[in-house]
Tab-separated table of C-alpha atoms in Angstrom:
chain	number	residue	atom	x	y	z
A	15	UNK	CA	248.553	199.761	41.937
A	16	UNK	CA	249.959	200.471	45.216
A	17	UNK	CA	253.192	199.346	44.795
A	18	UNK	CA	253.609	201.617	41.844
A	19	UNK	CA	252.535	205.225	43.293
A	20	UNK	CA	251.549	206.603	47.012
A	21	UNK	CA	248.265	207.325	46.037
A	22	UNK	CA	247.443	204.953	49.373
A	23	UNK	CA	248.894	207.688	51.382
A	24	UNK	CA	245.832	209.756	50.378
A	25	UNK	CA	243.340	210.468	53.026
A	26	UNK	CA	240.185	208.364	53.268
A	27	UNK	CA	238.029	211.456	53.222
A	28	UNK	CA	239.887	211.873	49.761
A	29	UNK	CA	239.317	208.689	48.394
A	30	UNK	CA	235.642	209.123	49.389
A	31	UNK	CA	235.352	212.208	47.522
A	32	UNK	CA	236.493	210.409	44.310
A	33	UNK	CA	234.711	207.232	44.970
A	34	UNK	CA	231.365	209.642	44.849
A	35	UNK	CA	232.517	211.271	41.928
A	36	UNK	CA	232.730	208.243	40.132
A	37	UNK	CA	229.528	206.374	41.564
A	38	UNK	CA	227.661	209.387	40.305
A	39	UNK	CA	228.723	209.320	36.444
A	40	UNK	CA	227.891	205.266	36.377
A	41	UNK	CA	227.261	202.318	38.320
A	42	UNK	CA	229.472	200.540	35.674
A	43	UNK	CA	232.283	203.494	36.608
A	44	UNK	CA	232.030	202.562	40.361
A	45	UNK	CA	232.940	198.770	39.815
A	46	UNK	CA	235.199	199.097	37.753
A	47	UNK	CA	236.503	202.001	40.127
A	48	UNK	CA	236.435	199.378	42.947
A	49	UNK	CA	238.949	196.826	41.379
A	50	UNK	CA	242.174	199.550	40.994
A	51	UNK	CA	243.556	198.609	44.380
A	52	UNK	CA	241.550	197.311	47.821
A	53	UNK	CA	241.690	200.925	49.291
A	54	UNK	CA	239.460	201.618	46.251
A	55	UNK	CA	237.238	198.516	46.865
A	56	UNK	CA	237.091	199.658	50.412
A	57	UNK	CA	235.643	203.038	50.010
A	58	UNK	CA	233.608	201.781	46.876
A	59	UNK	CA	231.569	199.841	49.999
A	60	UNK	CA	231.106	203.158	51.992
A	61	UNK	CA	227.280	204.416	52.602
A	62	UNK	CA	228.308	207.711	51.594
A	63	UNK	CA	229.379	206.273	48.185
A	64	UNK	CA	226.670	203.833	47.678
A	65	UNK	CA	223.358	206.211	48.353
A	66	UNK	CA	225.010	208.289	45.877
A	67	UNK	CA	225.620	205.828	43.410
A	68	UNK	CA	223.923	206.740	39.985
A	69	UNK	CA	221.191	204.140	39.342
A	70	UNK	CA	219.967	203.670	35.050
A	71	UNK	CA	216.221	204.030	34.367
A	72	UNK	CA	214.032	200.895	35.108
A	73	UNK	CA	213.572	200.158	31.153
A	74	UNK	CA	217.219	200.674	30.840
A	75	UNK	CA	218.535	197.765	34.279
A	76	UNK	CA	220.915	195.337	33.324
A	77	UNK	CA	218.396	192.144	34.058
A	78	UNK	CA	221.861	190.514	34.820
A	79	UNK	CA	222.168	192.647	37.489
A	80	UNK	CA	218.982	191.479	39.393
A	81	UNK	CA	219.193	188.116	38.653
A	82	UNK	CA	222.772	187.818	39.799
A	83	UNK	CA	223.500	186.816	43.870
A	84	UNK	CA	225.905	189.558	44.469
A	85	UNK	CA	223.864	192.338	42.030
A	86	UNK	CA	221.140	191.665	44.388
A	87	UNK	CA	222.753	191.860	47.550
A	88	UNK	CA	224.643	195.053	45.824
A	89	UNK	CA	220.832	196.789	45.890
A	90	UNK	CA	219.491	195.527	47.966
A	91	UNK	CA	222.544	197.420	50.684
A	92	UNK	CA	221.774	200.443	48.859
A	93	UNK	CA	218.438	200.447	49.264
A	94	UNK	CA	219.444	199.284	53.423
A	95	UNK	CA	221.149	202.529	53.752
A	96	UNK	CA	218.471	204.727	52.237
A	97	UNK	CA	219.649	205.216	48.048
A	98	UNK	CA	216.735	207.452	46.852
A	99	UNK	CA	215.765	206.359	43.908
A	100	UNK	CA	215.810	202.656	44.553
A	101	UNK	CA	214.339	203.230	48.297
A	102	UNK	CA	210.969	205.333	45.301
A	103	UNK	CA	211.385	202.281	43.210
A	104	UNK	CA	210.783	199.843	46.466
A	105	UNK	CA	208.257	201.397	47.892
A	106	UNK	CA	205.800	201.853	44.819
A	107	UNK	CA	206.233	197.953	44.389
A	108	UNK	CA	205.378	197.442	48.097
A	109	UNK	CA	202.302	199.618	47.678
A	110	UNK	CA	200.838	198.501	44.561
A	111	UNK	CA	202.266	195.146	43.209
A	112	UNK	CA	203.115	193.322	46.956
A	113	UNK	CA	199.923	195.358	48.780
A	114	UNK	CA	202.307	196.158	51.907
A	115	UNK	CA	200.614	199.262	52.665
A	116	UNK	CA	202.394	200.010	55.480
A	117	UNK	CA	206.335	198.796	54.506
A	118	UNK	CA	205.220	200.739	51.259
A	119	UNK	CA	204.148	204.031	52.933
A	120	UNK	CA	207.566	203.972	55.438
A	121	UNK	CA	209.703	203.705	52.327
A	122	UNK	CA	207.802	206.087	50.070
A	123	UNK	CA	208.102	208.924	53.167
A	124	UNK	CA	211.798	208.152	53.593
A	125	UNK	CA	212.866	208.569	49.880
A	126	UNK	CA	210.717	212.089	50.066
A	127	UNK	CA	212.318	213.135	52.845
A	128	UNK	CA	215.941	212.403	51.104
A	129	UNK	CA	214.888	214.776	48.246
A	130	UNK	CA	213.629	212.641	45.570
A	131	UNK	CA	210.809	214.734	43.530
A	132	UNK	CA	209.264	211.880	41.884
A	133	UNK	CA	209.008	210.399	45.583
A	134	UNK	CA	207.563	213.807	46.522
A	135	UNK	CA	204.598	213.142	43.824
A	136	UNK	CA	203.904	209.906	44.554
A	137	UNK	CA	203.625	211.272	48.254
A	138	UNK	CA	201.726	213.773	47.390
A	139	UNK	CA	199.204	211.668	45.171
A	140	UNK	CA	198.621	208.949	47.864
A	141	UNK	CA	197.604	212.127	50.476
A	142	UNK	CA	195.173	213.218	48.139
A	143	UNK	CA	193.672	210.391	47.974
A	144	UNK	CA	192.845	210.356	51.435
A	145	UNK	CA	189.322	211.544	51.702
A	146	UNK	CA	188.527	211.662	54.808
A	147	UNK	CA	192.098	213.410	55.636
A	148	UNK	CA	191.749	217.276	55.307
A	149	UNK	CA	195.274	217.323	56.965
A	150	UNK	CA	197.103	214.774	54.805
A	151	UNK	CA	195.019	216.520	51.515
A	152	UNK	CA	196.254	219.999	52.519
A	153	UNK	CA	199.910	218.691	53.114
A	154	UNK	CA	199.457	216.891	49.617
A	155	UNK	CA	198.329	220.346	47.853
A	156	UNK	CA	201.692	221.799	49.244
A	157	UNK	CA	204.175	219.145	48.031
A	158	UNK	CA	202.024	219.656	44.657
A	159	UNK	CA	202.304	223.076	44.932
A	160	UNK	CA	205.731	222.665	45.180
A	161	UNK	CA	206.785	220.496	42.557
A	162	UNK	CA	204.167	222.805	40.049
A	163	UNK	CA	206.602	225.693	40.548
A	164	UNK	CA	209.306	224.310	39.813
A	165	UNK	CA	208.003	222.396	36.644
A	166	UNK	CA	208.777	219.092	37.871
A	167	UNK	CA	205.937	217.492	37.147
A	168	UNK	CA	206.462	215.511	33.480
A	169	UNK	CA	209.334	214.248	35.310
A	170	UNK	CA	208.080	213.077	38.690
A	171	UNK	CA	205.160	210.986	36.417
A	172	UNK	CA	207.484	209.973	34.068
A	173	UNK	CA	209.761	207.883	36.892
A	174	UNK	CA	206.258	206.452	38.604
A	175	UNK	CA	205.283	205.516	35.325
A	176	UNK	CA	208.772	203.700	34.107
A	177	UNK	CA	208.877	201.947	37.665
A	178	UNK	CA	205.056	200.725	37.295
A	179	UNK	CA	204.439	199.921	34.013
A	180	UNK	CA	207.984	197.389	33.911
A	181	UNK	CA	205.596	194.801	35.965
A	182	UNK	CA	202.620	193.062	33.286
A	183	UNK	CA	199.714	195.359	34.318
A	184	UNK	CA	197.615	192.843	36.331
A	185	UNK	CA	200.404	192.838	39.140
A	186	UNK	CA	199.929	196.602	39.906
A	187	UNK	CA	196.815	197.301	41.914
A	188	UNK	CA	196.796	201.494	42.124
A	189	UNK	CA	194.259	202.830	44.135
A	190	UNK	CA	190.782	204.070	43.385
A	191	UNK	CA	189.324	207.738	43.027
A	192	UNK	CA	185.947	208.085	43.492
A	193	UNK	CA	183.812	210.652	42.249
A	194	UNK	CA	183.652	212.261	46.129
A	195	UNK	CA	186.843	212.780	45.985
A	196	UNK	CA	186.556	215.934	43.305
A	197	UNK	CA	188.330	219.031	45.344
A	198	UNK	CA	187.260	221.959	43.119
A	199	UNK	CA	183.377	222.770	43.892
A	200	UNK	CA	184.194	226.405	42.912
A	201	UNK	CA	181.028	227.723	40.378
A	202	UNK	CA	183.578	229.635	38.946
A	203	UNK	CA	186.592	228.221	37.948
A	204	UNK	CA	186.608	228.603	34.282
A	205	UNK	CA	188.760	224.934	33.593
A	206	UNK	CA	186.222	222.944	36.004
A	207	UNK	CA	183.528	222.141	32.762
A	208	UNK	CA	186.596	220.574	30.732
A	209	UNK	CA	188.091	218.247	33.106
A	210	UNK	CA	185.768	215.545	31.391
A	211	UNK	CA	187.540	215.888	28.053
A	212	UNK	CA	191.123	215.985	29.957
A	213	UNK	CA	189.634	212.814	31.794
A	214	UNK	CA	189.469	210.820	28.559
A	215	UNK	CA	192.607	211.713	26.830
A	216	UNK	CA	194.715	210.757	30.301
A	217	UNK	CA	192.774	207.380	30.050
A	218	UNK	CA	193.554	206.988	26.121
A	219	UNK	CA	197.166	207.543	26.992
A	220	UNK	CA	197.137	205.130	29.599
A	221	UNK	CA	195.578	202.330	27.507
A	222	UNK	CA	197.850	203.155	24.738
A	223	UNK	CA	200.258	202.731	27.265
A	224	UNK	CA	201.960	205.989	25.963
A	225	UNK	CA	203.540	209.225	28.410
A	226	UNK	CA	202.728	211.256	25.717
A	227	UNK	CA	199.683	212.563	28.230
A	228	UNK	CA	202.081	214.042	30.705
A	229	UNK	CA	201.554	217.351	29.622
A	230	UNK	CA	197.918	217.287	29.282
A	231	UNK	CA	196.886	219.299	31.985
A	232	UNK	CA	199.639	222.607	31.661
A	233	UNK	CA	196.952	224.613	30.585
A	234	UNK	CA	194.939	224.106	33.450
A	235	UNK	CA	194.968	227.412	35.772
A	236	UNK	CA	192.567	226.137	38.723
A	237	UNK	CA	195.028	224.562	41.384
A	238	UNK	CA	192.586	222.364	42.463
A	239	UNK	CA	191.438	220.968	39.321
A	240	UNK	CA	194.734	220.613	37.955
A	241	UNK	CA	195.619	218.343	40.912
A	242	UNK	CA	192.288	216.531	40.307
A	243	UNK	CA	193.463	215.593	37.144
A	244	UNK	CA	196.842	214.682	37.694
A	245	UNK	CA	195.277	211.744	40.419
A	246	UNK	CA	192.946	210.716	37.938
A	247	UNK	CA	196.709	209.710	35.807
A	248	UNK	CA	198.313	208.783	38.451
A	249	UNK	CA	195.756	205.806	39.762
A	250	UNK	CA	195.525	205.218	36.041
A	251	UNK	CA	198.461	204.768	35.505
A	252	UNK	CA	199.090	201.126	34.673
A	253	UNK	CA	195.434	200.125	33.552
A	254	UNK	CA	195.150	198.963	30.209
């Protein structure tokens, strides 16, 4: 290709800028991108390029892709430099399929702070379900809060549940809610008597192994109880 134009004489800020544009429509667009000319497979290799690179659903992953030596060493640099969605995707398998809390926790924190909503509800679901935290539970509340007003919700579960439910259900461990854990003790919140019946049709969703529960709880007008409820999915989430 070079010897045929002077595209080459293009700056590499340029090139960049086009390599993003690209990595952003499909990861199939970026590789194929990268084999027009070696300034192309240069900048196709940048970290700007490759935390932007657009990254299919779970359910819809080229196994190929995985399986493959250089696939795998193409994800796992993406996930090196900090990709959001696969640094989400890494971190809920370190936390509830490999049990590394703390590798888990680092990763899930670092894909929030990039941006990623769903990363931002998983966040906020593990500080609720810190009991004896009333500073992580408040900070939780917020990033719920948050994500509530701008109706991102559906979505966020949506992506935990895609990564999650991928593995056979016996490899993810989710954490457990006890009944202490209930935030709303308000005598008058008019929702607070229901949350039984909401209770049962998030857990006949989950063993149907269905999403279709995801808006269950838009209704709800107590704050607190709505974010009860959406823990109670979100530990069941991959219990059959």
């Amino acid at each position: 290709m070079e010897r045929f134009c002077n595209v080459s004489e293009l700056p590499r800020d340029v090139w960049v800028a086009i390599a993003i544009k690209v990595a952003t429509t499909l990861i199939e667009d970026l590789c194929r991108f990268r084999m027009t000319c070696c300034i192309a497979r240069d900048v196709g290799d940048d970290d700007n390029v490759l935390r932007m690179v657009a990254i299919p659903p779970p359910h819809q992953l080229n196994w190929v892709w995985i399986r493959d030596p250089i696939g795998r060493r193409f994800f796992e640099r993406c996930i090196e430099i900090g990709h959001p969605e696969l640094l989400f995707r890494e971190a809920l398998r370190e936390l509830y399929i490999r049990h590394n809390h703390a590798v888990g926790w680092q990763m899930l924190q670092n894909a929030a702070r990039n941006g990623l909503d769903a990363a931002k509800y998983a966040l906020s679901m593990e500080l609720l379900l810190r009991r004896d935290d009333r500073d992580a539970k408040k900070e939780g509340l917020e990033l719920f809060r948050a994500l509530e007003a701008g109706n991102l919700l559906p979505a966020c579960y949506s992506s935990c549940f895609a990564v999650l439910t991928i593995s056979w259900p016996d490899e993810v461990q989710m954490p457990d809610k006890g009944e202490e854990h209930t935030m709303c003790d308000s005598t008058r919140c008019m929702t607070r008597g229901h949350m039984g019946l909401l209770y049962d049709y998030c857990r006949r969703a989950a063993e149907q192994g269905s999403i279709r529960g995801v808006g269950g709880a838009n209704h709800i007008r107590c704050i607190h109880c709505r974010v009860d409820y959406e823990v109670e999915r979100f530990v069941d989430i991959a219990r059959v």
